[in-house]
Amino acid sequence: MNLNELHNGDSATISRIRGRGAFRKRLTEMGFIRGKQVTVLKSAPLKDPVEYRILDSNVSLRRSEASLVEVMTEEDFKELWIDTPRKVTESTLRGPVVSRPGKVIEVALVGNPNSGKTTLFNRVSRSSEHVGNYAGVTVDSKEAIFNHGGYTFRITDLPGTYSLSDFSSEERFVREHILLKKPDVVVNVVDANNLERNLYLTSQLIDMDVTVVLALNMYDELLERKDRLDLGLLSKLLGIRVVPTISHRGKGIFRLLNHVIRVFENRDPDIRHVHISYGEELELSIQRLQELIRLTPAITDHYSSRFLALKLLEKDDNCAFLISEAENFMEIRDTAREEGLRLRSLFKEEADTLIADARYGFVAGALKETMKKSGANPGFTRSQRIDRVLTHKYLGLPVFLGFLWLMFHATFTLGNLPVTWIESGVDLLGNFLNSHMSQGMFRDMLVDGVIGGVGGVIVFLPNILILFFFISLMEDTGYMARTAFIMDKVMHLFGLHGKSFIPLVMGFGCNVPAIMATRTLENRNDRLLTMLIIPFMSCSARLPVYVLIAGAILPEQAGNIIFMLYMVGVLFSLIISILFKNILFKNSQAPFVMELPVYRNPGVKLIFRHTWAKGVHYLKKMGGVILVASLVIWALGYFPREVDYSREYAQLIAAESERGGEGSEAVVAELQRQMESEHQLNSYIGRMGIAIEPVIRPLGFDWKMGISLVTGFAAKEIVVSTMGVLYQADPGNGAYESASLQQRIGEQKYASGPKAGMKVFTPLAGISFLLFVLFYLPCVAVIAAVGRESGSWKWAGFVLFYTTAIAWTVSFVVYQVGSLFQLG
Ligand code: GDP
Ligand code: MG
């Protein structure tokens, strides 16, 4: 029988895995191995994928993948196989750790995804790196330095991995960090909720013969379940010190660090190097290989020969290069092949399966002696209850869409209250400076450049914080992973992978981390495809533009317009994805093996902290790139001071003021307005604007909109700050104090040309502009991220080009067709 034939609630024992290669490895790491029990929990709303309970966690598989797992009833299995958990047999005392001179300890955090590594890292180093309740949050390494117990710790947070094979780029990354950077102590962060799977990774660390301290994290949840674990005995059996921690509350962390020091100083008597016993035949093969490897001391000085022998038997090519220097390299490789064949004819199994089985056997053996489960699991039960709604057959999708709708509406409506306050604050400041500073360039720069530009963007901080709040909520509770589960089938229709969904949602926050997050996708084509469409996920930097323009053209409909823009972005990304999948990437499938973590209540405080951490990033951008860009735009509009006017404004104004009398003030103001706007038109920026106008006129834009779009390449908020500066300097609608930027934009009229006197921002032109902003080239940081992550600048250039082409076409069609129907 195959796993996909079971019904909800059924349990069975795994008898065989038929898949091959990477897929099989991934299943193995998640605990799908012979003899383990698996239970069907439920299928996703669209029937596929299906959620299974394996070891102590929930893992989703597609039906097609489940069909590769053979199962049988427990009774049948017991008759066929005799399963004996292996005992920890051999062990040797750890040789003296060569302490480095100086008082620096290099520590690397290694562990399964979502075990709490980054939380621990943030605690000890007082950082605020990105944390979330799903796999794949940390995708590269972060380093921090701090002092403790007379030592300087240099600690590295690494991406989470289920094992150290060469299945995914993350696993290779972590393994290379351990092998090449050689940290003094590896802190293995282990999720106490699922020791069996987590200790599988530990067993590989044991084989690598590195110095390990084990942080038994999420200890609070183990206590809540009333499970009992003999920590002392477990330490002895593993030869590794086990320290319980509750990292999000900061508990046990000092003890952990003290143990790191003790182990580093070689003062812990329980620490030994344990040999996991792989059974007689495998041990023979290992020994044969070890003897050959040991002939080259240059290699064994760096790496454990036992570890290398195991890797060779596992056919791990990436590790084979470690011994490529050996003179007898060919002989080693041939021997490994020979031994592989010998084992296969003996056991009818590949060597890597035998090794994995033995590792799980070792772990099961150690846990059998030390762990007593109470049977209750409130965390799991709670999650199941929540999932009854959130991943429900019919409710799952509507609830999710409702959540998104709520998110965008809250962002706009709720966010707008404080926006008005900040706006008045900015206004007050501008007026204050205007009336209290003496006239001159410096005042103009401050009021028009800095306050007009940065002030124009900063007012949207509340909107952005609310958006970040919702994203943090999804990340910290564990809903994020569910969305991938719910959406896998849908994504499939569009040629995407369910896991692409998480980067896409993250893209609403900022495209840069979203592009990085595509690293969790194992298949390169899936990754590239996801990267190419992420720019259509409206990032938070585009939000200010949306809010500003939507509010200016159709204030009553603003919330809906914004929601619509997000949806149009999503829709387009899906269409484009189908296109690209068929044109650029030939059909290739990656498995959907993903863990669904238990729901956690992160607490209000934590969510606010994470929201704020993201907000700080936004504020830093204000003070940096946006400030600089605003000043540049201002200067380009301010200079040259001397331009040729069509009329002698200065004389006319002087004459008019002299004349005085009724209405003269209005005439002076009008003259001043005309002079200003003529000056702006003749400034550097005006000339640039006129130069690009032919390209954007068919889209219904004036030159100021065009310039704003160009400057948006540096960062999308700059579209707003540029408008702030450009429409600021143009007192076309009365004095500065009378109107907010939004009102000024709403009232903007063409000064000359065929449309003279007509509104610039008609609803049609506004929509056309918003669509352009939605689609056109992402900011420079995103382009750089695409270049870096795809490993090719060709793709970065491609993104630049194709997004802008789409933007232009869409805006052109919308504006021209709209004009035909006189919607403008
Ligand atoms: P990483 O993937 O290993 O870096 O894990 P994270 O640091 O991102 O944390 C994963 C999730 O577990 C987050 O939602 C944390 O708030 C939560 N978490 C971390 N440590 C603990 C702990 O000791 N107890 C509990 N209950 N939750 C924790
Ligand atoms: Mg992390």
Coordinates of C-alpha atoms in Angstrom, one line a residue, residues 633-649 672-691 693 703-704 707 726 729-730 751-752:
I633 CA 16.2 66.9 -6.9
W634 CA 15.8 70.1 -5.1
A635 CA 19.1 71.4 -6.3
L636 CA 18.4 70.3 -9.9
G637 CA 15.2 72.3 -9.7
Y638 CA 16.7 75.3 -8.0
F639 CA 19.6 75.8 -10.4
P640 CA 20.5 77.5 -12.5
R641 CA 19.2 80.6 -10.8
E642 CA 19.4 82.7 -13.9
V643 CA 17.1 81.7 -16.7
D644 CA 15.6 83.5 -19.7
Y645 CA 12.1 84.4 -18.9
S646 CA 9.5 85.0 -21.6
R647 CA 8.5 88.2 -19.9
E648 CA 10.3 90.6 -17.6
Y649 CA 8.7 89.3 -14.4
Q672 CA 5.1 85.2 -9.1
R673 CA 3.5 81.8 -9.8
Q674 CA 4.1 82.1 -13.5
M675 CA 7.7 83.1 -12.9
E676 CA 8.3 80.2 -10.5
S677 CA 6.8 77.7 -12.8
E678 CA 8.8 79.1 -15.8
H679 CA 11.9 78.9 -13.7
Q680 CA 11.2 75.3 -12.8
L681 CA 10.6 74.5 -16.4
N682 CA 14.0 76.0 -17.3
S683 CA 15.9 74.4 -14.4
Y684 CA 18.1 71.4 -14.9
I685 CA 15.3 69.1 -13.8
G686 CA 12.8 70.8 -15.9
R687 CA 14.9 70.4 -19.0
M688 CA 15.3 66.7 -18.2
G689 CA 11.6 66.4 -17.7
I690 CA 10.9 68.0 -21.1
A691 CA 13.3 65.7 -22.7
E693 CA 8.1 64.0 -21.8
W703 CA 7.0 65.9 -16.9
K704 CA 7.0 66.1 -13.1
I707 CA 10.9 62.8 -13.2
L726 CA 8.6 69.5 -7.3
A729 CA 8.4 74.6 -5.3
D730 CA 5.5 75.4 -7.5
A751 CA 0.2 75.6 -17.2
S752 CA 0.7 75.5 -20.9

